[in-house]
Amino acid sequence: MRQDLRLPPHLCVLRGEWAALATRLACAPLRSLAVAGDSIGPDEVPQVQELSNRQLRALNSWIERLMDWTNGPLATALANPAIDEDEMRRVSGRFGHFADELLYQRRQLAALADDPTLRTGAAHFDAAWLALLQQTRAFAERIVAALDAAGDPWARHEGDTLELSFTFVPNIDVPMAALQAWIQGVTQRFGSTAPPRADTAPHVAAERPLGWIALFVLAVCLFALALPWLGSGIALLIIGIALIVIVIRHPLLALLAFLLGIS
C-alpha cells in the first residue's frame, strides 16, 4: 500500500514537488561569505550605497511576492481538492522558483568576494539570503514530513481530518542587524549621509519660511499704516531699505508674503 494513498490527490502533487525541492536545496552551500575587512575610500561610498539599495529592494520584493503567493494562489489551490493536477503542479512548483531566486542572489554576491570595496557588504547580504534559503528548505521539509505522517495508514483512522499549517514568515532580523551596524560604521567613518530624523528636521524647516513670511507681512502692514503719518523722509527711507533687504535675501518668500498682504 502506498504511503500517500490516504492523501487528497492535490496534496500528493504538492508533496512530490516540495520533496524534490528539499532534496535539491540540501545540496546548496550552507556557509555564507566570510566577512573580511573592507577597503573603502570616500569616493567609493556611492558604490556601497548602490549595492545596499539594490539588495534591499531585492530582499523586500522577494518577501512581499512570497507572502502574496502563499496567501493567494497557494491558499486557493490548497482549498480546492478538485483542482487539476497539472495546475496544482504549476502552483506548488512556484515555491521552487522562489528558491532559485535565492540561489541566484547568492551567486551574484559570491562574485564580489574579491572586491575590496564591496566584499563586506556582499557578505552581510549573503547572510540574509542564506537565512531565507535555510528557512525555505526547512519549511518544505516540514510540510513534506507532515504530509507523510498524515498519509501513514497506521497513524490515521478513517474519517480523520487533515490540518496543516502553510504559514511561512521569513525572519532575517539577525543578519539585518549586523548589516545595519556595518552601514552605520561606514557612514560614521566618512560623515553620515543619512537623511535627517523625521521627527525633527521637517518641523525646523517648516518654521523658518513661515517666520520670514510673518515678518515681511508685518513690515508691509506697518509701512502701510504709518505712511499717512510719515512726515520725515528719513523714516520712510529706513523702512524702505529694510523691505528691500528682505526682498533681496528671500525673494520667493517676499513675493508670497506680498501676495498674502494684498489679499
PDB file of C-alpha atoms in Angstrom:
ATOM      1  CA  MET A   1       0.000   0.000   0.000  1.00  0.00           C
ATOM      2  CA  ARG A   2       1.386   3.394  -0.949  1.00  0.00           C
ATOM      3  CA  GLN A   3       2.102   5.661   1.977  1.00  0.00           C
ATOM      4  CA  ASP A   4       0.358   8.665   0.375  1.00  0.00           C
ATOM      5  CA  LEU A   5      -2.788   6.698  -0.529  1.00  0.00           C
ATOM      6  CA  ARG A   6      -4.927   8.499   2.028  1.00  0.00           C
ATOM      7  CA  LEU A   7      -3.875  11.991   0.957  1.00  0.00           C
ATOM      8  CA  PRO A   8      -6.036  14.038  -1.412  1.00  0.00           C
ATOM      9  CA  PRO A   9      -4.556  13.973  -4.937  1.00  0.00           C
ATOM     10  CA  HIS A  10      -3.652  17.662  -4.997  1.00  0.00           C
ATOM     11  CA  LEU A  11      -1.674  17.283  -1.755  1.00  0.00           C
ATOM     12  CA  CYS A  12       0.138  14.270  -3.206  1.00  0.00           C
ATOM     13  CA  VAL A  13       1.222  16.511  -6.082  1.00  0.00           C
ATOM     14  CA  LEU A  14       2.456  19.202  -3.699  1.00  0.00           C
ATOM     15  CA  ARG A  15       4.295  16.644  -1.594  1.00  0.00           C
ATOM     16  CA  GLY A  16       6.164  15.336  -4.622  1.00  0.00           C
ATOM     17  CA  GLU A  17       7.150  18.831  -5.793  1.00  0.00           C
ATOM     18  CA  TRP A  18       8.347  20.002  -2.401  1.00  0.00           C
ATOM     19  CA  ALA A  19      10.153  16.778  -1.549  1.00  0.00           C
ATOM     20  CA  ALA A  20      12.186  17.174  -4.730  1.00  0.00           C
ATOM     21  CA  LEU A  21      12.826  20.833  -3.849  1.00  0.00           C
ATOM     22  CA  ALA A  22      14.014  19.981  -0.337  1.00  0.00           C
ATOM     23  CA  THR A  23      16.407  17.373  -1.766  1.00  0.00           C
ATOM     24  CA  ARG A  24      17.776  19.892  -4.262  1.00  0.00           C
ATOM     25  CA  LEU A  25      18.270  22.582  -1.627  1.00  0.00           C
ATOM     26  CA  ALA A  26      20.083  20.116   0.611  1.00  0.00           C
ATOM     27  CA  CYS A  27      22.950  20.243  -1.912  1.00  0.00           C
ATOM     28  CA  ALA A  28      23.195  24.058  -1.789  1.00  0.00           C
ATOM     29  CA  PRO A  29      26.147  25.637   0.068  1.00  0.00           C
ATOM     30  CA  LEU A  30      25.205  26.400   3.656  1.00  0.00           C
ATOM     31  CA  ARG A  31      28.070  28.754   4.516  1.00  0.00           C
ATOM     32  CA  SER A  32      27.837  32.468   3.896  1.00  0.00           C
ATOM     33  CA  LEU A  33      30.636  34.614   2.536  1.00  0.00           C
ATOM     34  CA  ALA A  34      33.353  35.472   5.020  1.00  0.00           C
ATOM     35  CA  VAL A  35      33.169  39.000   6.443  1.00  0.00           C
ATOM     36  CA  ALA A  36      36.614  40.412   5.719  1.00  0.00           C
ATOM     37  CA  GLY A  37      37.965  43.855   6.433  1.00  0.00           C
ATOM     38  CA  ASP A  38      36.874  46.159   3.647  1.00  0.00           C
ATOM     39  CA  SER A  39      38.918  48.851   1.985  1.00  0.00           C
ATOM     40  CA  ILE A  40      36.549  51.730   1.331  1.00  0.00           C
ATOM     41  CA  GLY A  41      37.558  55.260   0.492  1.00  0.00           C
ATOM     42  CA  PRO A  42      35.307  58.317   0.453  1.00  0.00           C
ATOM     43  CA  ASP A  43      34.985  58.121  -3.334  1.00  0.00           C
ATOM     44  CA  GLU A  44      33.778  54.509  -3.122  1.00  0.00           C
ATOM     45  CA  VAL A  45      30.924  55.101  -0.683  1.00  0.00           C
ATOM     46  CA  PRO A  46      28.407  55.600  -3.572  1.00  0.00           C
ATOM     47  CA  GLN A  47      29.223  52.071  -4.799  1.00  0.00           C
ATOM     48  CA  VAL A  48      28.425  50.680  -1.362  1.00  0.00           C
ATOM     49  CA  GLN A  49      25.211  52.673  -1.207  1.00  0.00           C
ATOM     50  CA  GLU A  50      24.181  51.455  -4.661  1.00  0.00           C
ATOM     51  CA  LEU A  51      24.806  47.832  -3.686  1.00  0.00           C
ATOM     52  CA  SER A  52      22.855  48.273  -0.454  1.00  0.00           C
ATOM     53  CA  ASN A  53      19.887  49.926  -2.168  1.00  0.00           C
ATOM     54  CA  ARG A  54      19.759  47.262  -4.879  1.00  0.00           C
ATOM     55  CA  GLN A  55      19.975  44.379  -2.418  1.00  0.00           C
ATOM     56  CA  LEU A  56      17.405  45.846  -0.030  1.00  0.00           C
ATOM     57  CA  ARG A  57      14.947  46.279  -2.901  1.00  0.00           C
ATOM     58  CA  ALA A  58      15.522  42.669  -3.940  1.00  0.00           C
ATOM     59  CA  LEU A  59      15.006  41.366  -0.393  1.00  0.00           C
ATOM     60  CA  ASN A  60      11.802  43.340   0.098  1.00  0.00           C
ATOM     61  CA  SER A  61      10.491  42.260  -3.301  1.00  0.00           C
ATOM     62  CA  TRP A  62      11.204  38.577  -2.616  1.00  0.00           C
ATOM     63  CA  ILE A  63       9.458  38.590   0.758  1.00  0.00           C
ATOM     64  CA  GLU A  64       6.447  40.555  -0.498  1.00  0.00           C
ATOM     65  CA  ARG A  65       5.968  38.321  -3.543  1.00  0.00           C
ATOM     66  CA  LEU A  66       6.339  35.184  -1.426  1.00  0.00           C
ATOM     67  CA  MET A  67       3.677  36.358   1.027  1.00  0.00           C
ATOM     68  CA  ASP A  68       1.354  37.312  -1.843  1.00  0.00           C
ATOM     69  CA  TRP A  69       1.793  33.842  -3.337  1.00  0.00           C
ATOM     70  CA  THR A  70       1.207  31.921  -0.087  1.00  0.00           C
ATOM     71  CA  ASN A  71      -1.882  33.998   0.771  1.00  0.00           C
ATOM     72  CA  GLY A  72      -3.161  33.984  -2.817  1.00  0.00           C
ATOM     73  CA  PRO A  73      -2.589  31.223  -5.407  1.00  0.00           C
ATOM     74  CA  LEU A  74      -1.250  28.637  -2.956  1.00  0.00           C
ATOM     75  CA  ALA A  75      -4.075  29.133  -0.444  1.00  0.00           C
ATOM     76  CA  THR A  76      -6.641  28.948  -3.243  1.00  0.00           C
ATOM     77  CA  ALA A  77      -5.158  25.749  -4.646  1.00  0.00           C
ATOM     78  CA  LEU A  78      -4.972  24.073  -1.237  1.00  0.00           C
ATOM     79  CA  ALA A  79      -8.631  24.839  -0.598  1.00  0.00           C
ATOM     80  CA  ASN A  80      -9.703  23.201  -3.878  1.00  0.00           C
ATOM     81  CA  PRO A  81      -9.378  19.388  -3.754  1.00  0.00           C
ATOM     82  CA  ALA A  82     -10.834  19.181  -7.273  1.00  0.00           C
ATOM     83  CA  ILE A  83      -8.036  21.278  -8.809  1.00  0.00           C
ATOM     84  CA  ASP A  84      -6.422  19.847 -11.936  1.00  0.00           C
ATOM     85  CA  GLU A  85      -3.159  18.052 -11.145  1.00  0.00           C
ATOM     86  CA  ASP A  86      -1.213  19.987 -13.767  1.00  0.00           C
ATOM     87  CA  GLU A  87      -2.472  23.261 -12.324  1.00  0.00           C
ATOM     88  CA  MET A  88      -1.588  22.117  -8.817  1.00  0.00           C
ATOM     89  CA  ARG A  89       1.868  21.146 -10.015  1.00  0.00           C
ATOM     90  CA  ARG A  90       2.298  24.590 -11.553  1.00  0.00           C
ATOM     91  CA  VAL A  91       1.171  26.385  -8.384  1.00  0.00           C
ATOM     92  CA  SER A  92       3.207  24.288  -5.955  1.00  0.00           C
ATOM     93  CA  GLY A  93       6.230  24.454  -8.257  1.00  0.00           C
ATOM     94  CA  ARG A  94       6.281  28.215  -7.844  1.00  0.00           C
ATOM     95  CA  PHE A  95       7.948  27.662  -4.473  1.00  0.00           C
ATOM     96  CA  GLY A  96      10.939  26.242  -6.319  1.00  0.00           C
ATOM     97  CA  HIS A  97      11.183  29.434  -8.366  1.00  0.00           C
ATOM     98  CA  PHE A  98      11.441  31.474  -5.179  1.00  0.00           C
ATOM     99  CA  ALA A  99      14.243  29.174  -4.017  1.00  0.00           C
ATOM    100  CA  ASP A 100      16.029  29.622  -7.344  1.00  0.00           C
ATOM    101  CA  GLU A 101      15.973  33.386  -6.829  1.00  0.00           C
ATOM    102  CA  LEU A 102      17.760  32.894  -3.514  1.00  0.00           C
ATOM    103  CA  LEU A 103      20.436  30.774  -5.165  1.00  0.00           C
ATOM    104  CA  TYR A 104      20.840  33.359  -7.946  1.00  0.00           C
ATOM    105  CA  GLN A 105      21.294  36.240  -5.498  1.00  0.00           C
ATOM    106  CA  ARG A 106      23.942  34.272  -3.607  1.00  0.00           C
ATOM    107  CA  ARG A 107      25.860  33.552  -6.832  1.00  0.00           C
ATOM    108  CA  GLN A 108      25.791  37.255  -7.713  1.00  0.00           C
ATOM    109  CA  LEU A 109      27.175  38.215  -4.311  1.00  0.00           C
ATOM    110  CA  ALA A 110      29.821  35.473  -4.416  1.00  0.00           C
ATOM    111  CA  ALA A 111      31.255  37.204  -7.479  1.00  0.00           C
ATOM    112  CA  LEU A 112      32.045  40.211  -5.233  1.00  0.00           C
ATOM    113  CA  ALA A 113      34.051  38.191  -2.702  1.00  0.00           C
ATOM    114  CA  ASP A 114      37.354  39.522  -4.088  1.00  0.00           C
ATOM    115  CA  ASP A 115      36.198  43.133  -4.438  1.00  0.00           C
ATOM    116  CA  PRO A 116      37.884  45.122  -1.610  1.00  0.00           C
ATOM    117  CA  THR A 117      35.147  47.757  -1.712  1.00  0.00           C
ATOM    118  CA  LEU A 118      32.024  45.587  -1.797  1.00  0.00           C
ATOM    119  CA  ARG A 119      33.071  42.274  -0.260  1.00  0.00           C
ATOM    120  CA  THR A 120      31.959  43.124   3.292  1.00  0.00           C
ATOM    121  CA  GLY A 121      28.574  44.388   2.172  1.00  0.00           C
ATOM    122  CA  ALA A 122      28.202  41.361  -0.090  1.00  0.00           C
ATOM    123  CA  ALA A 123      28.921  39.053   2.856  1.00  0.00           C
ATOM    124  CA  HIS A 124      26.287  40.711   5.042  1.00  0.00           C
ATOM    125  CA  PHE A 125      23.635  40.487   2.334  1.00  0.00           C
ATOM    126  CA  ASP A 126      24.646  36.907   1.546  1.00  0.00           C
ATOM    127  CA  ALA A 127      23.935  36.033   5.181  1.00  0.00           C
ATOM    128  CA  ALA A 128      20.387  37.374   4.729  1.00  0.00           C
ATOM    129  CA  TRP A 129      19.807  35.375   1.537  1.00  0.00           C
ATOM    130  CA  LEU A 130      21.271  32.265   3.168  1.00  0.00           C
ATOM    131  CA  ALA A 131      18.879  32.641   6.120  1.00  0.00           C
ATOM    132  CA  LEU A 132      15.957  32.793   3.689  1.00  0.00           C
ATOM    133  CA  LEU A 133      17.290  29.759   1.830  1.00  0.00           C
ATOM    134  CA  GLN A 134      17.580  27.726   5.027  1.00  0.00           C
ATOM    135  CA  GLN A 135      14.083  28.743   6.103  1.00  0.00           C
ATOM    136  CA  THR A 136      12.699  27.827   2.679  1.00  0.00           C
ATOM    137  CA  ARG A 137      14.263  24.375   2.841  1.00  0.00           C
ATOM    138  CA  ALA A 138      13.095  23.825   6.436  1.00  0.00           C
ATOM    139  CA  PHE A 139       9.547  24.860   5.534  1.00  0.00           C
ATOM    140  CA  ALA A 140       9.423  22.454   2.571  1.00  0.00           C
ATOM    141  CA  GLU A 141      10.813  19.621   4.701  1.00  0.00           C
ATOM    142  CA  ARG A 142       8.309  20.315   7.485  1.00  0.00           C
ATOM    143  CA  ILE A 143       5.331  20.196   5.106  1.00  0.00           C
ATOM    144  CA  VAL A 144       6.587  17.012   3.436  1.00  0.00           C
ATOM    145  CA  ALA A 145       7.089  15.332   6.829  1.00  0.00           C
ATOM    146  CA  ALA A 146       3.596  16.391   7.942  1.00  0.00           C
ATOM    147  CA  LEU A 147       2.047  15.026   4.732  1.00  0.00           C
ATOM    148  CA  ASP A 148       3.934  11.757   5.114  1.00  0.00           C
ATOM    149  CA  ALA A 149       2.691  11.404   8.677  1.00  0.00           C
ATOM    150  CA  ALA A 150      -0.862  12.246   7.629  1.00  0.00           C
ATOM    151  CA  GLY A 151      -0.712   9.680   4.815  1.00  0.00           C
ATOM    152  CA  ASP A 152       0.546   6.872   7.043  1.00  0.00           C
ATOM    153  CA  PRO A 153      -2.302   4.338   7.249  1.00  0.00           C
ATOM    154  CA  TRP A 154      -1.095   3.241  10.697  1.00  0.00           C
ATOM    155  CA  ALA A 155      -1.132   6.774  12.081  1.00  0.00           C
ATOM    156  CA  ARG A 156      -4.611   7.812  10.985  1.00  0.00           C
ATOM    157  CA  HIS A 157      -8.105   6.418  11.174  1.00  0.00           C
ATOM    158  CA  GLU A 158     -10.797   6.567   8.552  1.00  0.00           C
ATOM    159  CA  GLY A 159     -12.645   9.855   8.745  1.00  0.00           C
ATOM    160  CA  ASP A 160      -9.818  11.786  10.393  1.00  0.00           C
ATOM    161  CA  THR A 161      -9.431  15.375   9.180  1.00  0.00           C
ATOM    162  CA  LEU A 162      -6.149  16.719   7.875  1.00  0.00           C
ATOM    163  CA  GLU A 163      -4.985  20.079   9.217  1.00  0.00           C
ATOM    164  CA  LEU A 164      -1.717  21.555   8.014  1.00  0.00           C
ATOM    165  CA  SER A 165      -0.194  24.961   8.610  1.00  0.00           C
ATOM    166  CA  PHE A 166       1.260  26.548   5.481  1.00  0.00           C
ATOM    167  CA  THR A 167       2.220  29.756   7.274  1.00  0.00           C
ATOM    168  CA  PHE A 168       5.711  30.844   6.250  1.00  0.00           C
ATOM    169  CA  VAL A 169       7.020  34.044   7.842  1.00  0.00           C
ATOM    170  CA  PRO A 170      10.619  34.812   6.773  1.00  0.00           C
ATOM    171  CA  ASN A 171      12.863  36.170   9.512  1.00  0.00           C
ATOM    172  CA  ILE A 172      16.180  37.876   8.736  1.00  0.00           C
ATOM    173  CA  ASP A 173      16.455  40.040  11.859  1.00  0.00           C
ATOM    174  CA  VAL A 174      19.909  38.755  12.849  1.00  0.00           C
ATOM    175  CA  PRO A 175      21.724  39.327   9.526  1.00  0.00           C
ATOM    176  CA  MET A 176      19.945  42.652   9.029  1.00  0.00           C
ATOM    177  CA  ALA A 177      21.097  43.846  12.458  1.00  0.00           C
ATOM    178  CA  ALA A 178      24.695  43.039  11.520  1.00  0.00           C
ATOM    179  CA  LEU A 179      24.198  44.793   8.178  1.00  0.00           C
ATOM    180  CA  GLN A 180      22.819  47.898   9.877  1.00  0.00           C
ATOM    181  CA  ALA A 181      25.782  48.041  12.231  1.00  0.00           C
ATOM    182  CA  TRP A 182      28.181  47.835   9.277  1.00  0.00           C
ATOM    183  CA  ILE A 183      26.357  50.575   7.346  1.00  0.00           C
ATOM    184  CA  GLN A 184      26.442  52.843  10.406  1.00  0.00           C
ATOM    185  CA  GLY A 185      30.178  52.231  10.727  1.00  0.00           C
ATOM    186  CA  VAL A 186      30.738  53.234   7.097  1.00  0.00           C
ATOM    187  CA  THR A 187      28.667  56.407   7.378  1.00  0.00           C
ATOM    188  CA  GLN A 188      30.348  57.432  10.643  1.00  0.00           C
ATOM    189  CA  ARG A 189      33.774  56.888   9.127  1.00  0.00           C
ATOM    190  CA  PHE A 190      33.174  59.295   6.253  1.00  0.00           C
ATOM    191  CA  GLY A 191      30.487  61.512   7.732  1.00  0.00           C
ATOM    192  CA  SER A 192      26.864  60.498   7.873  1.00  0.00           C
ATOM    193  CA  THR A 193      24.970  60.972   4.624  1.00  0.00           C
ATOM    194  CA  ALA A 194      21.741  59.652   6.110  1.00  0.00           C
ATOM    195  CA  PRO A 195      18.648  61.877   5.860  1.00  0.00           C
ATOM    196  CA  PRO A 196      17.734  63.897   8.956  1.00  0.00           C
ATOM    197  CA  ARG A 197      15.416  62.377  11.514  1.00  0.00           C
ATOM    198  CA  ALA A 198      11.795  62.686  10.528  1.00  0.00           C
ATOM    199  CA  ASP A 199      10.728  63.850  13.985  1.00  0.00           C
ATOM    200  CA  THR A 200      12.923  66.966  13.985  1.00  0.00           C
ATOM    201  CA  ALA A 201      14.165  68.246  10.630  1.00  0.00           C
ATOM    202  CA  PRO A 202      10.839  68.778   8.813  1.00  0.00           C
ATOM    203  CA  HIS A 203       9.486  70.843  11.696  1.00  0.00           C
ATOM    204  CA  VAL A 204      12.570  73.053  11.783  1.00  0.00           C
ATOM    205  CA  ALA A 205      12.489  73.510   8.014  1.00  0.00           C
ATOM    206  CA  ALA A 206       8.819  74.457   8.128  1.00  0.00           C
ATOM    207  CA  GLU A 207       9.183  77.022  10.874  1.00  0.00           C
ATOM    208  CA  ARG A 208      11.788  79.237   9.179  1.00  0.00           C
ATOM    209  CA  PRO A 209       9.861  80.166   5.983  1.00  0.00           C
ATOM    210  CA  LEU A 210       6.711  80.854   7.996  1.00  0.00           C
ATOM    211  CA  GLY A 211       8.687  83.127  10.315  1.00  0.00           C
ATOM    212  CA  TRP A 212      10.089  85.189   7.433  1.00  0.00           C
ATOM    213  CA  ILE A 213       6.660  85.427   5.816  1.00  0.00           C
ATOM    214  CA  ALA A 214       5.146  86.683   9.053  1.00  0.00           C
ATOM    215  CA  LEU A 215       7.950  89.212   9.472  1.00  0.00           C
ATOM    216  CA  PHE A 216       7.563  90.544   5.953  1.00  0.00           C
ATOM    217  CA  VAL A 217       3.759  90.764   6.184  1.00  0.00           C
ATOM    218  CA  LEU A 218       4.143  92.633   9.482  1.00  0.00           C
ATOM    219  CA  ALA A 219       6.621  95.062   7.930  1.00  0.00           C
ATOM    220  CA  VAL A 220       4.348  95.709   4.940  1.00  0.00           C
ATOM    221  CA  CYS A 221       1.350  96.289   7.225  1.00  0.00           C
ATOM    222  CA  LEU A 222       3.293  98.674   9.494  1.00  0.00           C
ATOM    223  CA  PHE A 223       4.556 100.578   6.487  1.00  0.00           C
ATOM    224  CA  ALA A 224       1.027 100.895   5.080  1.00  0.00           C
ATOM    225  CA  LEU A 225      -0.363 102.084   8.420  1.00  0.00           C
ATOM    226  CA  ALA A 226       2.458 104.550   9.104  1.00  0.00           C
ATOM    227  CA  LEU A 227       2.598 106.001   5.614  1.00  0.00           C
ATOM    228  CA  PRO A 228      -0.121 108.734   6.109  1.00  0.00           C
ATOM    229  CA  TRP A 229       1.651 109.970   9.265  1.00  0.00           C
ATOM    230  CA  LEU A 230       5.213 109.847   7.987  1.00  0.00           C
ATOM    231  CA  GLY A 231       6.440 113.413   7.964  1.00  0.00           C
ATOM    232  CA  SER A 232      10.069 112.529   7.781  1.00  0.00           C
ATOM    233  CA  GLY A 233      11.725 111.287   4.637  1.00  0.00           C
ATOM    234  CA  ILE A 234      14.409 109.614   6.763  1.00  0.00           C
ATOM    235  CA  ALA A 235      11.859 107.304   8.448  1.00  0.00           C
ATOM    236  CA  LEU A 236      10.403 106.431   5.065  1.00  0.00           C
ATOM    237  CA  LEU A 237      13.885 105.714   3.739  1.00  0.00           C
ATOM    238  CA  ILE A 238      14.777 103.401   6.682  1.00  0.00           C
ATOM    239  CA  ILE A 239      11.603 101.333   6.298  1.00  0.00           C
ATOM    240  CA  GLY A 240      12.101 101.131   2.537  1.00  0.00           C
ATOM    241  CA  ILE A 241      15.695  99.907   2.912  1.00  0.00           C
ATOM    242  CA  ALA A 242      14.589  97.221   5.398  1.00  0.00           C
ATOM    243  CA  LEU A 243      11.988  95.929   2.985  1.00  0.00           C
ATOM    244  CA  ILE A 244      14.484  95.886   0.130  1.00  0.00           C
ATOM    245  CA  VAL A 245      16.966  93.856   2.208  1.00  0.00           C
ATOM    246  CA  ILE A 246      14.300  91.273   2.984  1.00  0.00           C
ATOM    247  CA  VAL A 247      13.283  91.066  -0.668  1.00  0.00           C
ATOM    248  CA  ILE A 248      16.885  90.561  -1.813  1.00  0.00           C
ATOM    249  CA  ARG A 249      17.656  87.815   0.737  1.00  0.00           C
ATOM    250  CA  HIS A 250      14.335  85.972   0.365  1.00  0.00           C
ATOM    251  CA  PRO A 251      12.713  86.904  -2.965  1.00  0.00           C
ATOM    252  CA  LEU A 252      10.312  83.951  -3.204  1.00  0.00           C
ATOM    253  CA  LEU A 253       9.166  84.299   0.369  1.00  0.00           C
ATOM    254  CA  ALA A 254       8.836  88.062  -0.025  1.00  0.00           C
ATOM    255  CA  LEU A 255       6.666  87.571  -3.127  1.00  0.00           C
ATOM    256  CA  LEU A 256       4.467  85.102  -1.300  1.00  0.00           C
ATOM    257  CA  ALA A 257       4.209  87.425   1.698  1.00  0.00           C
ATOM    258  CA  PHE A 258       3.395  90.383  -0.537  1.00  0.00           C
ATOM    259  CA  LEU A 259       0.572  88.422  -2.170  1.00  0.00           C
ATOM    260  CA  LEU A 260      -0.704  87.408   1.248  1.00  0.00           C
ATOM    261  CA  GLY A 261      -0.506  91.013   2.398  1.00  0.00           C
ATOM    262  CA  ILE A 262      -2.513  92.218  -0.624  1.00  0.00           C
ATOM    263  CA  SER A 263      -5.143  89.573  -0.035  1.00  0.00           C
TER     264      SER A 263
END
